[in-house]
Coordinates of C-alpha atoms (C1' of nucleotides) in Angstrom, one line a residue:
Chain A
X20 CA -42.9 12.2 -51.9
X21 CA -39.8 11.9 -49.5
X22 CA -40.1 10.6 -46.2
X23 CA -38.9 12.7 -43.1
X24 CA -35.0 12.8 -42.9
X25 CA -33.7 11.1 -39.9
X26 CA -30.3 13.1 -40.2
X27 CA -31.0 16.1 -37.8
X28 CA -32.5 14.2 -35.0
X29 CA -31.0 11.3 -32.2
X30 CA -32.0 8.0 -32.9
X31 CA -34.4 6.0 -30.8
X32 CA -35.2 8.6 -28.6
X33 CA -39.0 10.8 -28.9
X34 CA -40.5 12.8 -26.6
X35 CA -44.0 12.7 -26.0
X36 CA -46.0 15.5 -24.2
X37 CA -49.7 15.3 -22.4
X38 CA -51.0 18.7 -22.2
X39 CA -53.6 19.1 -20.1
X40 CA -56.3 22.0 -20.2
X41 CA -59.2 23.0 -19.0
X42 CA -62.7 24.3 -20.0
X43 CA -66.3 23.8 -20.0
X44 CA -65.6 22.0 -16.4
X45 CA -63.0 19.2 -17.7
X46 CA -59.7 18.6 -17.6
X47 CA -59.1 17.5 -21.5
X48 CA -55.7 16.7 -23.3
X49 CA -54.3 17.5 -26.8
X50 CA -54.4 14.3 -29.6
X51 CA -53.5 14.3 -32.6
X52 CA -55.6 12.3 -35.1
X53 CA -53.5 11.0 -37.6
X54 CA -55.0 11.1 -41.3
X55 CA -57.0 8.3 -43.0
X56 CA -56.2 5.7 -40.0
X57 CA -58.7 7.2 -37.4
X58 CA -55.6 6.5 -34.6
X59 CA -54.7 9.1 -32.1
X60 CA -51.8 10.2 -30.5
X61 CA -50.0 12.1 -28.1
X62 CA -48.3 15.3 -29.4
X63 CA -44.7 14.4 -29.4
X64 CA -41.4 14.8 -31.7
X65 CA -37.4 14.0 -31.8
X66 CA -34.3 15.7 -30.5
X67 CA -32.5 17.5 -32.8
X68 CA -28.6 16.5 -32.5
X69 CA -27.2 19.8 -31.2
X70 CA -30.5 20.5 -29.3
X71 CA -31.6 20.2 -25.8
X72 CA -34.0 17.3 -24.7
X73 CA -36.5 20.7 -22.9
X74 CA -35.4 22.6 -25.7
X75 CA -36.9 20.4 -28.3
X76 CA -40.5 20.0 -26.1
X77 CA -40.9 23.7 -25.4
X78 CA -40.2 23.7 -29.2
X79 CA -42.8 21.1 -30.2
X80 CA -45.1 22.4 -28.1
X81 CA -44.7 26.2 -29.3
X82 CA -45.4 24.0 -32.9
X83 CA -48.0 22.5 -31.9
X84 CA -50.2 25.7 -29.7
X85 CA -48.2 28.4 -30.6
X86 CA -47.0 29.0 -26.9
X87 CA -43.6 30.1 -25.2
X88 CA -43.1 29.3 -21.2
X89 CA -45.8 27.6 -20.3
X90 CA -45.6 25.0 -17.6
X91 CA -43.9 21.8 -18.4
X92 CA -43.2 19.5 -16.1
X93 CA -40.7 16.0 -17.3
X94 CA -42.3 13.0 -15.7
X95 CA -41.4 9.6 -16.9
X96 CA -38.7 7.9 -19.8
X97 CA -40.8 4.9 -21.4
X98 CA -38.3 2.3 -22.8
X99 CA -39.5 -1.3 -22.5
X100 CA -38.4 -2.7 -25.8
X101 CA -42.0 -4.1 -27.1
X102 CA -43.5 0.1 -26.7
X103 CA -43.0 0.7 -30.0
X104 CA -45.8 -0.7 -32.9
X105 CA -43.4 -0.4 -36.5
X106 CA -46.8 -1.8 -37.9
X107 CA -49.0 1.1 -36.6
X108 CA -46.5 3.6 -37.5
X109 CA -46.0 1.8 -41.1
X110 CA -50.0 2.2 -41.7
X111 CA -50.1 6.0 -40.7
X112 CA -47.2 6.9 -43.1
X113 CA -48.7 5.1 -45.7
X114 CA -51.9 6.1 -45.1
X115 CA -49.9 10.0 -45.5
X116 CA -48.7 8.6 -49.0
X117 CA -45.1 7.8 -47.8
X118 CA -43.9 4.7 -49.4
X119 CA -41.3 3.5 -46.5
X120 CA -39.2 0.4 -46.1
X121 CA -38.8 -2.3 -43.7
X122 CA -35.3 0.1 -42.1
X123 CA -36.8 3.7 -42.4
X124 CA -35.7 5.0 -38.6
X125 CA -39.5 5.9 -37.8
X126 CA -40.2 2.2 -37.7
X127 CA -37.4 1.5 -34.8
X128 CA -37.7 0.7 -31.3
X129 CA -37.7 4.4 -29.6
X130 CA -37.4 5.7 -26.0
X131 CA -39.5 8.6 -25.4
X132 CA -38.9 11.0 -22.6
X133 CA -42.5 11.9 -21.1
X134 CA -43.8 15.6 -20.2
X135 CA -46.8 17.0 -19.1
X136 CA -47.6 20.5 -19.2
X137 CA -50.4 22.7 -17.9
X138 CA -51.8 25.7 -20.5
X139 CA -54.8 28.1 -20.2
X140 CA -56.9 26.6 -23.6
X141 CA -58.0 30.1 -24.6
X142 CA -54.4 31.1 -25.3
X143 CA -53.6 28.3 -27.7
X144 CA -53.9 28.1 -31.9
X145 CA -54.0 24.8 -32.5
X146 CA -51.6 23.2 -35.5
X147 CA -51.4 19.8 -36.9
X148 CA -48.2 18.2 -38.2
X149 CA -47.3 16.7 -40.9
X150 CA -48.7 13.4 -41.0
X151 CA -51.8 14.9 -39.0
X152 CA -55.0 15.8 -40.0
X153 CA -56.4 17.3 -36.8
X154 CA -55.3 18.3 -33.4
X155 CA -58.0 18.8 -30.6
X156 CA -59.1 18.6 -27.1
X157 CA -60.5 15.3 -25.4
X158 CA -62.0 15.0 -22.3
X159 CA -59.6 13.7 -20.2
X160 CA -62.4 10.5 -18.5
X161 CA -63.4 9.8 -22.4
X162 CA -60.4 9.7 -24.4
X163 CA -60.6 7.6 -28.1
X164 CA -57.9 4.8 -28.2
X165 CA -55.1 5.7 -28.7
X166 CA -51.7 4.1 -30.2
X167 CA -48.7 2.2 -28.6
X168 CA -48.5 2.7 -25.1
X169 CA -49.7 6.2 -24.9
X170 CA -53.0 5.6 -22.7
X171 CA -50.5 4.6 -20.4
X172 CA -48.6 7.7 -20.6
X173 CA -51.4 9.6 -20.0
X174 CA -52.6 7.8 -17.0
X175 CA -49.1 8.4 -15.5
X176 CA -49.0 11.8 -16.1
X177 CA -52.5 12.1 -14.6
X178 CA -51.1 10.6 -11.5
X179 CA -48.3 12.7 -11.3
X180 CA -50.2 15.6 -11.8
X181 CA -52.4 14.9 -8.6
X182 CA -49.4 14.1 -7.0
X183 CA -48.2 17.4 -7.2
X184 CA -51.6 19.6 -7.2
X185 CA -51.2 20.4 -3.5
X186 CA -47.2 20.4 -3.5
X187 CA -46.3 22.6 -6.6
X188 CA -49.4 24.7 -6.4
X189 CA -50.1 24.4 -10.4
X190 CA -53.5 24.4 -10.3
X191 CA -53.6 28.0 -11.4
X192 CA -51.6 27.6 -14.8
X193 CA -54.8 25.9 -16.1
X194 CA -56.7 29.0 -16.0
X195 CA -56.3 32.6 -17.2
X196 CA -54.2 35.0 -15.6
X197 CA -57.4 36.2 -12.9
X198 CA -59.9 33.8 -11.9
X199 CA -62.7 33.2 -9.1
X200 CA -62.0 30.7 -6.5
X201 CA -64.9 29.1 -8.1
X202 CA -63.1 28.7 -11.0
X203 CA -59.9 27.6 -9.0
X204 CA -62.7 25.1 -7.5
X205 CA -63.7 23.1 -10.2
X206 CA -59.9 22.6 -12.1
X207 CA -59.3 20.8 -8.5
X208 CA -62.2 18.6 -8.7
X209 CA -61.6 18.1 -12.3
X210 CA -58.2 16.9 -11.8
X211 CA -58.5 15.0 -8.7
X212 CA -61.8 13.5 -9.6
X213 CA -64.3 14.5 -6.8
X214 CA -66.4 17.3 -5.5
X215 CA -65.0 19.2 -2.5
X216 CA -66.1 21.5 0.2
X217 CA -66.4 25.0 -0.8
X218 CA -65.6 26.7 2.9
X219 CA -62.4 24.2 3.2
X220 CA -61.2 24.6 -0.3
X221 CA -61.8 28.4 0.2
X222 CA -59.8 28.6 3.6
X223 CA -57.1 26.4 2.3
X224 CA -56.1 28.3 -0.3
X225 CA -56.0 31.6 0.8
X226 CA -54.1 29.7 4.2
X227 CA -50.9 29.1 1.7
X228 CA -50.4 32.7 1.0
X229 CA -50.4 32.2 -2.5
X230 CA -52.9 34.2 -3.8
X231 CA -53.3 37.6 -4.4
X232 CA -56.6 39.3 -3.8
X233 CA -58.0 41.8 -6.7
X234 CA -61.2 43.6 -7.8
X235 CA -64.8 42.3 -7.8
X236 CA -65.8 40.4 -10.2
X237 CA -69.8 41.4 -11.5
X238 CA -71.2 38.7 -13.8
X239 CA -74.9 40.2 -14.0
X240 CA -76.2 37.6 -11.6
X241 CA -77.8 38.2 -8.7
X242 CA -75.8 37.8 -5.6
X243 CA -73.0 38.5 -4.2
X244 CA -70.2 39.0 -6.7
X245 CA -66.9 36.9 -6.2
X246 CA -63.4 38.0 -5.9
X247 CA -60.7 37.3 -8.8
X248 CA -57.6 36.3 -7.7
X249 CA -54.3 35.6 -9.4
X250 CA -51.0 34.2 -8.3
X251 CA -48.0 35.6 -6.4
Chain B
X12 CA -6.3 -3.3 -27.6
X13 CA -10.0 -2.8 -29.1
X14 CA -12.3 0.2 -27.6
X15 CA -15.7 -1.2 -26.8
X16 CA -18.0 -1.7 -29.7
X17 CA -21.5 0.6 -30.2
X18 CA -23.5 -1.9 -32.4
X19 CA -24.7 -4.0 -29.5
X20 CA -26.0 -0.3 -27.7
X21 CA -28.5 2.1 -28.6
X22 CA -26.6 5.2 -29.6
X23 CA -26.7 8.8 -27.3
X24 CA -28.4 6.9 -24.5
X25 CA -27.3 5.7 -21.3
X26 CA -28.2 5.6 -17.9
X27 CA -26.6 6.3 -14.4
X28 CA -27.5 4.9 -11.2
X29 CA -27.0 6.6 -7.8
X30 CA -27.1 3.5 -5.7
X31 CA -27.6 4.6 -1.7
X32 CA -25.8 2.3 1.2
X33 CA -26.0 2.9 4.2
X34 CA -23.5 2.4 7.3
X35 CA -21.4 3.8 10.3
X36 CA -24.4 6.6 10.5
X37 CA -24.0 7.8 7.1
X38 CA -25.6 7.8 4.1
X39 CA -23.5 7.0 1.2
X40 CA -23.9 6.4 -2.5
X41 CA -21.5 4.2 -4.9
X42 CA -18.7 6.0 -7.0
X43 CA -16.4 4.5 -9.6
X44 CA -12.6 6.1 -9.9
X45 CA -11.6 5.8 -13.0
X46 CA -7.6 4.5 -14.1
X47 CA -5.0 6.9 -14.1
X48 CA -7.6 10.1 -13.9
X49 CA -8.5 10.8 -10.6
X50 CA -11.9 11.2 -11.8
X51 CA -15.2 10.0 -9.9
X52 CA -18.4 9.5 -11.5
X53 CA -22.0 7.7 -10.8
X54 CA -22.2 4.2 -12.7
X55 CA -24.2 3.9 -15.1
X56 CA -24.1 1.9 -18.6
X57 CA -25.9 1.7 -22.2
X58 CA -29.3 0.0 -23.4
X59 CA -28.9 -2.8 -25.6
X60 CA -30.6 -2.8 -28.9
X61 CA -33.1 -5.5 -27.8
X62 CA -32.9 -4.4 -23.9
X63 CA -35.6 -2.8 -22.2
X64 CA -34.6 0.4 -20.6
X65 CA -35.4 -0.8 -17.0
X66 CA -33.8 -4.4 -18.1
X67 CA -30.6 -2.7 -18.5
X68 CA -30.7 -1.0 -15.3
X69 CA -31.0 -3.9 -13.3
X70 CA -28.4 -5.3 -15.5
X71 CA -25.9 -2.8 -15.1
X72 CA -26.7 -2.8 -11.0
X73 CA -26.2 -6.4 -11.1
X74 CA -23.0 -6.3 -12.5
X75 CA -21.5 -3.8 -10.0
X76 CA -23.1 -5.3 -6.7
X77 CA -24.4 -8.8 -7.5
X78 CA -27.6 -7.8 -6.4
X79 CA -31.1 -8.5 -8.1
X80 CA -34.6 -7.2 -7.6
X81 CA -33.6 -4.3 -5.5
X82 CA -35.7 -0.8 -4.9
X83 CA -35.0 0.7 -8.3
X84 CA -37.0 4.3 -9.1
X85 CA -36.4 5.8 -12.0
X86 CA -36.6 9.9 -11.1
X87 CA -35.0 12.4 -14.4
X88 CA -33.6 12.4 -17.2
X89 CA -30.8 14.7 -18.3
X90 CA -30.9 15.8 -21.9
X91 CA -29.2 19.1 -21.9
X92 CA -26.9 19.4 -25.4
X93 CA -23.8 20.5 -23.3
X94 CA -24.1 17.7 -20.3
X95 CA -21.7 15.2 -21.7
X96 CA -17.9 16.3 -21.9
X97 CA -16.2 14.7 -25.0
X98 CA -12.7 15.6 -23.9
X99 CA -13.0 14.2 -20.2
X100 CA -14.3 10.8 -22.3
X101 CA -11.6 11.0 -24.2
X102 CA -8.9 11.1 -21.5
X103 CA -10.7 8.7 -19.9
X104 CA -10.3 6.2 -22.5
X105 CA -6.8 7.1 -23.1
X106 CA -5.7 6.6 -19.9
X107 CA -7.2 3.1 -20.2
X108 CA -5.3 2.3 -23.3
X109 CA -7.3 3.1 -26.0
X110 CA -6.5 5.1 -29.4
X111 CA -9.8 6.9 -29.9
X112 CA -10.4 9.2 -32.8
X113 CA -12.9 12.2 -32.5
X114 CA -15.9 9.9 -33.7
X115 CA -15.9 7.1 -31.9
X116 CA -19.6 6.6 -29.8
X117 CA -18.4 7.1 -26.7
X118 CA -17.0 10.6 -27.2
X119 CA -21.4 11.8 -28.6
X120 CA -23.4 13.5 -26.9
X121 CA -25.7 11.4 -24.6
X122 CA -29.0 11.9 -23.2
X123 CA -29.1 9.8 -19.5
X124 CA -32.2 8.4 -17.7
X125 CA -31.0 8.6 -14.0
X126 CA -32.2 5.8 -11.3
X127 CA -31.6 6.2 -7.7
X128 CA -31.6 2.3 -5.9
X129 CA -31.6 1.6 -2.0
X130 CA -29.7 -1.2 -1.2
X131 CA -28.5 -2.7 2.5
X132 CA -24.7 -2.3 2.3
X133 CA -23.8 -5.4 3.6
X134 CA -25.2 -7.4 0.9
X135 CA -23.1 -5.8 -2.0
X136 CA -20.5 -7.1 -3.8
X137 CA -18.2 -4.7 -5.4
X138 CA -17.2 -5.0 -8.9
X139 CA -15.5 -2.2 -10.9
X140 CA -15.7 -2.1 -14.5
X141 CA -13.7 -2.4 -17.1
X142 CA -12.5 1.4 -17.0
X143 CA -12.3 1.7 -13.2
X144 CA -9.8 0.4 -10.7
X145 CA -11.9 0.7 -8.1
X146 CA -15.3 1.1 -6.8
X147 CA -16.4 2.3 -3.4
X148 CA -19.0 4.0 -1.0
X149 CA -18.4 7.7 -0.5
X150 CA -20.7 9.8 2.4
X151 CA -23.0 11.8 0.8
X152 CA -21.9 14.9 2.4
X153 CA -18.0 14.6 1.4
X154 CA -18.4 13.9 -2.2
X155 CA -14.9 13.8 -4.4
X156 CA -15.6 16.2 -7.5
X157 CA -17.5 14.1 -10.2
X158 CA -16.9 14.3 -14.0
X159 CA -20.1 15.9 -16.3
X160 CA -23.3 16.6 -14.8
X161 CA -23.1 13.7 -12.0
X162 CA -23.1 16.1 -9.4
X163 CA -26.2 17.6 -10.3
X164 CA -27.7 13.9 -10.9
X165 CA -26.8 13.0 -7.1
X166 CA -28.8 16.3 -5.8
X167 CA -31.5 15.4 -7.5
X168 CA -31.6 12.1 -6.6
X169 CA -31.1 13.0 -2.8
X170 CA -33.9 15.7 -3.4
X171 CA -36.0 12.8 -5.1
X172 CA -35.1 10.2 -1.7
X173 CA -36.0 13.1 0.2
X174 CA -39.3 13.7 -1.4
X175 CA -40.4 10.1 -1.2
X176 CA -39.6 8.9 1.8
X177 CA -42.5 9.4 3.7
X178 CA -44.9 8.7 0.7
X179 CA -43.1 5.5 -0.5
X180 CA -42.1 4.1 3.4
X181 CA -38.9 2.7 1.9
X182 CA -36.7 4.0 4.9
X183 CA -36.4 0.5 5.5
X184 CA -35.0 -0.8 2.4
X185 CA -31.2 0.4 3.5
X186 CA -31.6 -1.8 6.3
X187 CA -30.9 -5.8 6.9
X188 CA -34.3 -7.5 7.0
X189 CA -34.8 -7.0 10.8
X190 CA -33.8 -3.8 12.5
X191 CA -33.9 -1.8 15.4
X192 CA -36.3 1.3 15.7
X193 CA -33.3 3.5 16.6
X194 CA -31.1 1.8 13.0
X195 CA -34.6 2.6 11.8
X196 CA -34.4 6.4 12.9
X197 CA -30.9 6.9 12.1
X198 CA -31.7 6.3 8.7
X199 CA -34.0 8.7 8.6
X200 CA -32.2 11.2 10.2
X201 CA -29.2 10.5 7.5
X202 CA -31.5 10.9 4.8
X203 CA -33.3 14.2 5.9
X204 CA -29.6 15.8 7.6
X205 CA -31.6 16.4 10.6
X206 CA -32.8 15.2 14.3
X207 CA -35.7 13.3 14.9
X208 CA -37.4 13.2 18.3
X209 CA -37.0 9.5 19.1
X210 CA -40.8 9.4 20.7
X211 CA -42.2 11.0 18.2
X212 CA -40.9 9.4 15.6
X213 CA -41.6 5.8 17.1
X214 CA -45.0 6.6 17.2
X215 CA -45.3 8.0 13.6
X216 CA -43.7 4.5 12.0
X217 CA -45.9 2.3 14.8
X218 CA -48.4 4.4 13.5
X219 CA -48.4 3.8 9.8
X220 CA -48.9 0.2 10.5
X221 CA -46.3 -0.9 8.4
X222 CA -43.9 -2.6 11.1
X223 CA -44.3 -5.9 12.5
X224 CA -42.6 -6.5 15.5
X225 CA -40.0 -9.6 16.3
X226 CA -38.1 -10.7 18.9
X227 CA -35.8 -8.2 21.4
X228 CA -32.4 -7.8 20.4
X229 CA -30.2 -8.1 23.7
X230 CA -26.8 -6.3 22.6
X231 CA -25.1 -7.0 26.2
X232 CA -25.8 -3.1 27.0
X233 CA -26.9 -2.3 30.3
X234 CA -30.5 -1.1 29.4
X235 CA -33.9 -2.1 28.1
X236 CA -33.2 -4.5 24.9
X237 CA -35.4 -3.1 21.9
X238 CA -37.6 -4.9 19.5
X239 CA -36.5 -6.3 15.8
X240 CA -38.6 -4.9 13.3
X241 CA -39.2 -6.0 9.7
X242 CA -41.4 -4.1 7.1
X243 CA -44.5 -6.0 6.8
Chain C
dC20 C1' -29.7 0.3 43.2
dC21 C1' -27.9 2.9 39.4
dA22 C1' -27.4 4.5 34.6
dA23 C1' -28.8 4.1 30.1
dA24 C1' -31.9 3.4 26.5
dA25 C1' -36.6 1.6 25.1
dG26 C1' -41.4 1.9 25.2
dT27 C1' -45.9 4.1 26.4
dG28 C1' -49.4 7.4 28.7
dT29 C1' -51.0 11.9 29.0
dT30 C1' -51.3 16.6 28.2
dT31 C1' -51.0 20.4 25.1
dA32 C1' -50.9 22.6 20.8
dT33 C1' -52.0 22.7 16.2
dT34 C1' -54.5 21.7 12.2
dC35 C1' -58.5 20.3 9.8
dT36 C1' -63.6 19.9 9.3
dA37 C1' -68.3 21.1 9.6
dC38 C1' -71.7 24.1 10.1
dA39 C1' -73.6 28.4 10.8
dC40 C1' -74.0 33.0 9.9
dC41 C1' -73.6 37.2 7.5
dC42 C1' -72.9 39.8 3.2
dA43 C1' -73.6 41.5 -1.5
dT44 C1' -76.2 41.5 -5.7
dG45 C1' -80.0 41.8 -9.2
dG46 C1' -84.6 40.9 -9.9
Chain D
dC30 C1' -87.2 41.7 0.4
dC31 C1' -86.1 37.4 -1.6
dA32 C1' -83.1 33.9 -3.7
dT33 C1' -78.5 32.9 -4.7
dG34 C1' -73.9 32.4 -4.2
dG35 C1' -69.6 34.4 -1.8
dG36 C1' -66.8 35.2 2.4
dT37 C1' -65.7 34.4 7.3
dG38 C1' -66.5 33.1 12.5
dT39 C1' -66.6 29.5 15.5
dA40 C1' -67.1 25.1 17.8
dG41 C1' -65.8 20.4 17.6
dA42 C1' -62.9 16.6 15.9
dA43 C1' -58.8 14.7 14.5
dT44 C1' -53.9 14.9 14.4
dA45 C1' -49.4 15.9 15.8
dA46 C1' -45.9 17.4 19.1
dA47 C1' -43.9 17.7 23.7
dC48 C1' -43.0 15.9 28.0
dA49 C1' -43.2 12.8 31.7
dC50 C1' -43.2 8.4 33.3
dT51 C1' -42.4 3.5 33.5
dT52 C1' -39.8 -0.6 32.1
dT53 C1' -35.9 -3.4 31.2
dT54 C1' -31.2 -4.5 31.1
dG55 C1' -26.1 -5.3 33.0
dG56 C1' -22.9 -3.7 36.1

DNA sequence: CCAAAAGTGTTTATTCTACACCCATGG
DNA sequence: CCATGGGTGTAGAATAAACACTTTTGG
């Protein structure tokens, strides 16, 4: 079995991408699980040589859920010298059957451009790589361990997306096109971690003029039924 | 005369700094000219093989201004496939003496992790590099044209200052140790290209809590001497 | 005592928060 | 007509802006 070709792609540099969903009232992220290790990752890949660094995330992304212009956000380059793990990597492409030696490029020291990006979970069909044999969503307060220095990654791209909730208005892209404010609601208090005030939250919203105002929505249940909105 | 050697450097990477001075009212940022060209462009450098990515920032700021453990915040970096501009490289070199041929490292296609540093202008010690004749403060508001992408690099980084200067309280950092409320406010009023109410704005910073007061600073002017300030 | 600039007090406007109240819905 | 959750009115609190006033300094 050949190992993956180095030739198309820049050395030493990855890009590694947090994608953040919601459903069932959590925000959760996308890991890989790679096969017969039990370690997790983030979803990430390479730059190919004539390719641009976006380019090649909206293209592993579209790999990796199937989905074209979808928020993405760049947020952080990681590139202290001791991130990488040539060990861990060494295990999970042996564990995949590769036989690899001590200079194969995926064991070297890599810099990895970070990205986060916001999708509405019922739009994606999930796809495992190569050396993967599952791709799935964790709850984002309850994640497994996961390899090299990627918890930290995550945590980083948790704060910067709180950071820019209220400033880039992106709370939206983690739900379908028309939603309650209810819905709107509880992606807020899953991302910033507590409950808030249903009036305020309410009034603040529809105070930035960013919402537009549609039909009723009738669940069955008995009282009033909400509003669905959707963004300008 | 030998071109400078890759195997020390990680290949495609590098990073540029816009490093932000401040003085005579303005806010200015460090340029390098480079021999013979005409041409202007941010500093910047390469990550050695061993070198952590931040490691060789602080390097590569070292070397041009003597200083160490200044504000330092990493904000984009620029991976588009068309950024870099082999035949400006080229003449570049040329002009510096070298005989390049059309594959030598320097003439690839780089990806660039982009810091922007505040530093207190009087502190500095110039020091071009090897390709440069000089290296000097230019106001941010009369830029010379810049070679690749820098342009866009110093917007961003102005838009980044911008964005953090209330959140990060690093106003300060562009200024000696002890200062005036009014160096204090003129600084702010560089950074943002507008007016500030002096009142106003001398209660927002007393506010914050994050002045402590000094001495009064008698300047020989016929009015009320101010206070010395220093971030606590 | 005057002009200039620094510092502070006070009033006004604005924004946020809390709570109340009313509305719509299905059982 | 009741329970439930959605939408809005309003009063109070907190914050920010605007303006006036006082203080300090050297000529």
């Amino acid at each position: 079995m050949t190992v993956p070709d180095i030739s198309d792609y820049l050395p030493h540099i990855a890009f590694d991408s947090v994608i953040f969903g919601f459903s069932k009232g959590q925000l959760k992220i996308l890991l890989m699980e790679y096969h017969a290790t039990g370690w997790y990752a983030l979803p990430g890949g390479f730059v190919g040589v004539k390719e641009g660094l976006n380019q090649a995330v909206e293209r592993g992304l579209k790999e990796r859920t199937g989905l074209e212009n979808i928020y993405l956000e760049q947020f952080y380059t990681f590139g202290d010298f001791n991130r990488h793990g040539a060990e861990v990597m060494k295990r999970i492409l042996e564990a995949n059957g590769y036989a690899v030696n001590e200079s194969y490029w995926l064991l070297d020291r890599f810099i990895s451009v970070a990205y986060y990006a916001l999708i509405d979970v019922e739009k994606v069909t999930l796809q495992p790589d190569s050396l993967s044999d599952s791709i799935g969503w964790y709850p984002i307060d309850a994640l497994p361990q996961l390899i090299f220095d990627h918890q930290q990654i995550v945590t980083k791209a948790l704060d910067t997306l709180r950071y820019h909730l209220d400033r880039k208005l992106i709370g939206g892209k983690l739900l379908p096109e028309k939603f309650t404010m209810n819905d709107l609601q509880r992606v807020y208090e899953a991302i910033l971690g507590e409950k808030l005030r249903r009036t305020s939250f309410q009034r603040k919203l529809l105070g930035l003029d960013i919402l537009k105002r549609h039909e009723k929505h009738f669940t069955g249940k008995s009282h009033k039924a909400p509003y669905l909105y959707s963004f300008k």
